Every structure is written in C-alpha cells, then in structure tokens.
Coordinates of C-alpha atoms in Angstrom, one line a residue:
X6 CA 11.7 15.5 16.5
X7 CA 9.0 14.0 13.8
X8 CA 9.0 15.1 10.6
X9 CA 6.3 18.1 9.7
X10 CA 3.2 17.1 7.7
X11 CA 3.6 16.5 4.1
X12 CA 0.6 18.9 2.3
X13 CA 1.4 18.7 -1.2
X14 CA 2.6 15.8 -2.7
X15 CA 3.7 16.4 -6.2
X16 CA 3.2 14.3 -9.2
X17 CA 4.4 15.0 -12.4
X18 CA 5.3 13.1 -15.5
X19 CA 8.8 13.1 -13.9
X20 CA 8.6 12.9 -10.6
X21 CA 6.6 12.6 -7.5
X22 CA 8.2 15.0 -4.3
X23 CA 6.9 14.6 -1.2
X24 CA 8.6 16.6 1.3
X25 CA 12.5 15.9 0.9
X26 CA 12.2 13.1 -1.1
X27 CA 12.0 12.2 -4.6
X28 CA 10.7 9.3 -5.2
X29 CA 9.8 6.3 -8.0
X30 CA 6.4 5.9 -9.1
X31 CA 3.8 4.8 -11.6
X32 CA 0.8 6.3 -13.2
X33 CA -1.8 5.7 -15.8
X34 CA -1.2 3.7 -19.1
X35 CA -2.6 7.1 -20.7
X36 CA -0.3 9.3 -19.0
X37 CA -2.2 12.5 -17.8
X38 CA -5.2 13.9 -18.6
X39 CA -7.2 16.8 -17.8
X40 CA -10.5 15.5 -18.6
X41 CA -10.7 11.8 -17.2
X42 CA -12.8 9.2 -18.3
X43 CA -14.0 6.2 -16.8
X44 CA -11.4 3.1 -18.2
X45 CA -9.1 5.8 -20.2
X46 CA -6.0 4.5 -18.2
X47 CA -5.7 8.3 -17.3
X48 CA -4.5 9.7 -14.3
X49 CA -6.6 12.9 -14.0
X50 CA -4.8 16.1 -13.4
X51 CA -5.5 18.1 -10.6
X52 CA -5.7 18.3 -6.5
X53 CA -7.1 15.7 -4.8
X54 CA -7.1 15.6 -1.0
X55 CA -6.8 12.0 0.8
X56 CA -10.0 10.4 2.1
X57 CA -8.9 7.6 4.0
X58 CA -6.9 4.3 4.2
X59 CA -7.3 0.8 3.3
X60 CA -4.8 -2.0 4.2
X61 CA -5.2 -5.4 4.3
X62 CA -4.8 -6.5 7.8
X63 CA -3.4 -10.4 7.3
X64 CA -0.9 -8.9 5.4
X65 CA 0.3 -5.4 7.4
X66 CA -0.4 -3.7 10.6
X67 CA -2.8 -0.5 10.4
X68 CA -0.5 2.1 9.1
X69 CA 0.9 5.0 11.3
X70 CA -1.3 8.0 9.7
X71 CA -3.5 10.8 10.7
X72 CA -5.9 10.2 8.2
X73 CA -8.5 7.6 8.8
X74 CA -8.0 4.1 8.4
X75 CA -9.6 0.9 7.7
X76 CA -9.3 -2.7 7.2
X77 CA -10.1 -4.2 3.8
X78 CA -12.1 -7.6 4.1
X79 CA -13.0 -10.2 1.2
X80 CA -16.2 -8.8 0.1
X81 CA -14.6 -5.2 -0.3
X82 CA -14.9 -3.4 -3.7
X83 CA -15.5 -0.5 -5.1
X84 CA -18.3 0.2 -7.9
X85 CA -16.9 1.6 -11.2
X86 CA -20.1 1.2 -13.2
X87 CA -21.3 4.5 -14.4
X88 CA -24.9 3.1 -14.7
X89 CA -24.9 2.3 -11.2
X90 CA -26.0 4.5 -8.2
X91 CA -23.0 3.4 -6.3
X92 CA -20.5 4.5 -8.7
X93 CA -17.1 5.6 -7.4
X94 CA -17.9 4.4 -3.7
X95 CA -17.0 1.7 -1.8
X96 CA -19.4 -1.4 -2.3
X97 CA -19.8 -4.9 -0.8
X98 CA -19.8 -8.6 -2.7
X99 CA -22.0 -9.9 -4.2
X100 CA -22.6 -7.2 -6.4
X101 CA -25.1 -6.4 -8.9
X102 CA -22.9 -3.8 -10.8
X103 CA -19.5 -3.5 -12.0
X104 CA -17.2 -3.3 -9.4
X105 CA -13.6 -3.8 -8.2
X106 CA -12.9 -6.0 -6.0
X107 CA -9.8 -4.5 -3.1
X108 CA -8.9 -8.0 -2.1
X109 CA -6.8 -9.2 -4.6
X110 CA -4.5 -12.0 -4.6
X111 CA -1.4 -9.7 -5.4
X112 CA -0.2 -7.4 -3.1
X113 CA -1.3 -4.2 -5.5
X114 CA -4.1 -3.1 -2.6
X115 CA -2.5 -4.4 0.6
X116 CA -2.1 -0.7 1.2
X117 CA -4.7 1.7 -0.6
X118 CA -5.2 5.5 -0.1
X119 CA -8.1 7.1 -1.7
X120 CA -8.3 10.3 -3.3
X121 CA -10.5 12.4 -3.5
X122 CA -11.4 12.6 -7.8
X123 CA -14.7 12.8 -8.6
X124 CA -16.6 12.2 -5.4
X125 CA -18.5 15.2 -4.0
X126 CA -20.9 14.4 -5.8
X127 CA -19.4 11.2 -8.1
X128 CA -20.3 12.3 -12.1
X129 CA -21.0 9.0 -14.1
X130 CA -18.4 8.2 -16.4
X131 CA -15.5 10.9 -15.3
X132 CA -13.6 8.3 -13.4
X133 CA -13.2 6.3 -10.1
X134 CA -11.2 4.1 -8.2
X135 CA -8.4 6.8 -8.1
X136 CA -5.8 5.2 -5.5
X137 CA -2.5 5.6 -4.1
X138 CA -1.6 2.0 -3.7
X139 CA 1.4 -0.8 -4.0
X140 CA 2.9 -0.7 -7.5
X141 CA 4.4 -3.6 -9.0
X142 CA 7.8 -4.6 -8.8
X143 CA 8.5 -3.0 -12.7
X144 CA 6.8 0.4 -11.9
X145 CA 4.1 -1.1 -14.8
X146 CA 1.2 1.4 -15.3
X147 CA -1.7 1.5 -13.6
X148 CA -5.4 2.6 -14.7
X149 CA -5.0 5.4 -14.0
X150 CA -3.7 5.3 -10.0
X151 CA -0.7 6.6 -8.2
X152 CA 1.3 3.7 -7.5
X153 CA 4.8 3.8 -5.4
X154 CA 6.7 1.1 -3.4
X155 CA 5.0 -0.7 -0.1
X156 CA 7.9 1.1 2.1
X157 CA 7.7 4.1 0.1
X158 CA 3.7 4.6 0.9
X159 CA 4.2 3.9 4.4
X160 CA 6.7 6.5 5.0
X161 CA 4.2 9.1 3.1
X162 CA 1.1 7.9 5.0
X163 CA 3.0 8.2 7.8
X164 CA 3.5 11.9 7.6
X165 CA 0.0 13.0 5.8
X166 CA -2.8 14.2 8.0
X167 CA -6.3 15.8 6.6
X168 CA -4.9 18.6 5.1
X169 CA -2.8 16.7 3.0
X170 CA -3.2 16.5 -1.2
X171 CA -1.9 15.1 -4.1
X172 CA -1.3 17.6 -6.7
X173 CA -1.4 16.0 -10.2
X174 CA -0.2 17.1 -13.8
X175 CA 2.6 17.9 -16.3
X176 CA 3.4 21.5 -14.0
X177 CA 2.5 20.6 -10.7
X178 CA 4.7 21.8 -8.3
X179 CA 6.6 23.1 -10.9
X180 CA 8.8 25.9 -8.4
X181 CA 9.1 23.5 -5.6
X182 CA 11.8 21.6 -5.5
X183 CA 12.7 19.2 -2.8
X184 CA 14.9 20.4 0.2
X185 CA 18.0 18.8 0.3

C-alpha cells in the first residue's frame, strides 16, 4: 500500500519532518526570518504551498510526483531583480535583468521545487527564488532555500500532491512529532 500524502512538511531550526521521517537539511546563511528580503540569506518563515517541479532531464528521470513537473533547459532562470517586471518568475536567457540562471554546472538545481513565497502577486524586494533543491554534500547554507539530499527530495516529491506545504520557522510544527 503507498504511503499517504505528505501535507505539512516541517522546518525548523532543528529539524525538517516530513511524515515519519526526520531528515538533514540546510537553510539560509541568515537563519530564519519573518520579514524576508531580497539577498538577506533568509529563509522566510511561514507556509508556502509547492508550485511545481524542475529537474534537469540529462541528469534524472522526471520525478514520481503529483505536482507538476518540468524540465529545465540552458536558457532557464529565474528573475530576482526587484526593478524588473519579471521579478520572482521564471525567465529565459538572454536577459535584460538580474536573474538566476537554473542550469548550473553543480548538481544544486538538478532537482528544484518551487515554493510558493511571495508570488500572488510577487512584492519587489521581499524575496524570490525560494526553492526546495539538492544541497551540497556539507549541508553549507543556502540563500535562503530549503536544501536536502538528491534521494532525500525524491522520496518527499514522491509523496506531495497539491495540497502539500512547507511550514517554515523556529515553532513550526512544534506538537507534531514524527510517528515512529
């Protein structure tokens, strides 16, 4: 019998449950923050449902997920300029604005979810480019994304659907605990 749908996964300065499982992540060089600013390093406290996948297909299959998927190609980014229109959505290169670009010669974005901070409507200059994505082999921090193990996202995309959410922030999820 699968595994029900993961709704909640939890993310605190401690740990990150989803489900039954506890497991190793990394966040934002500034730790959490409430009030999130573009290039703070922060990863911005709150819930924030997941939009859709990325993956890089010369590198991995499409992953096994409910939520919708799609492949990354060379001119991929994603616009964190707040003086741009664009800001905090995907854009294409070349570029006229600042932008990140999602094919990267590290495996950090071979596998990208995005969640859903500050996009309905994007405000300029409270953050973007808010990811769930491949962290690097030391668990270094990120600016200000969730980052987790290659296998370890796979098994969590596997088992998220459209309801599902991260919940972000020094109490989140503080009386769950995962089922043993």
């Amino acid at each position: 019998m699968p595994e029900p749908r993961i709704t909640s996964i939890y993310v605190t300065p401690t740990a990150l449950i989803a489900g039954h499982r506890r497991l190793p992540y990394a966040c934002g060089r500034g730790g959490f923050r409430l009030q999130k600013r573009e290039g703070d390093g922060a990863t911005p406290c709150g819930r924030f449902a997941l939009r859709e996948v990325w993956y890089r297909p010369d590198r991995l299959a499409a992953p096994q997920t409910a939520l919708p998927c799609r492949p990354i190609r060379r001119r991929d980014g994603w616009c964190d300029d707040p003086d741009h229109p664009a800001y905090n959505r995907p854009v294409a290169f070349p570029f006229a604005g600042r932008a990140e670009h999602l094919w990267r010669a590290d495996p950090l974005y071979d596998l990208i979810a995005v969640l859903g901070h500050n996009d309905t409507p994007p405000v300029p200059g409270l953050g973007s480019a808010i990811f769930a994505h491949v962290a690097r082999r030391n668990f270094a921090p990120t600016e200000g994304c969730i980052a987790l193990r290659r296998g370890d996202l796979l098994w969590l995309l596997a088992r998220c659907g459209p309801t599902s959410a991260f919940v972000i922030g020094p109490r989140a999820g503080a009386n769950t605990r995962p089922a043993r």
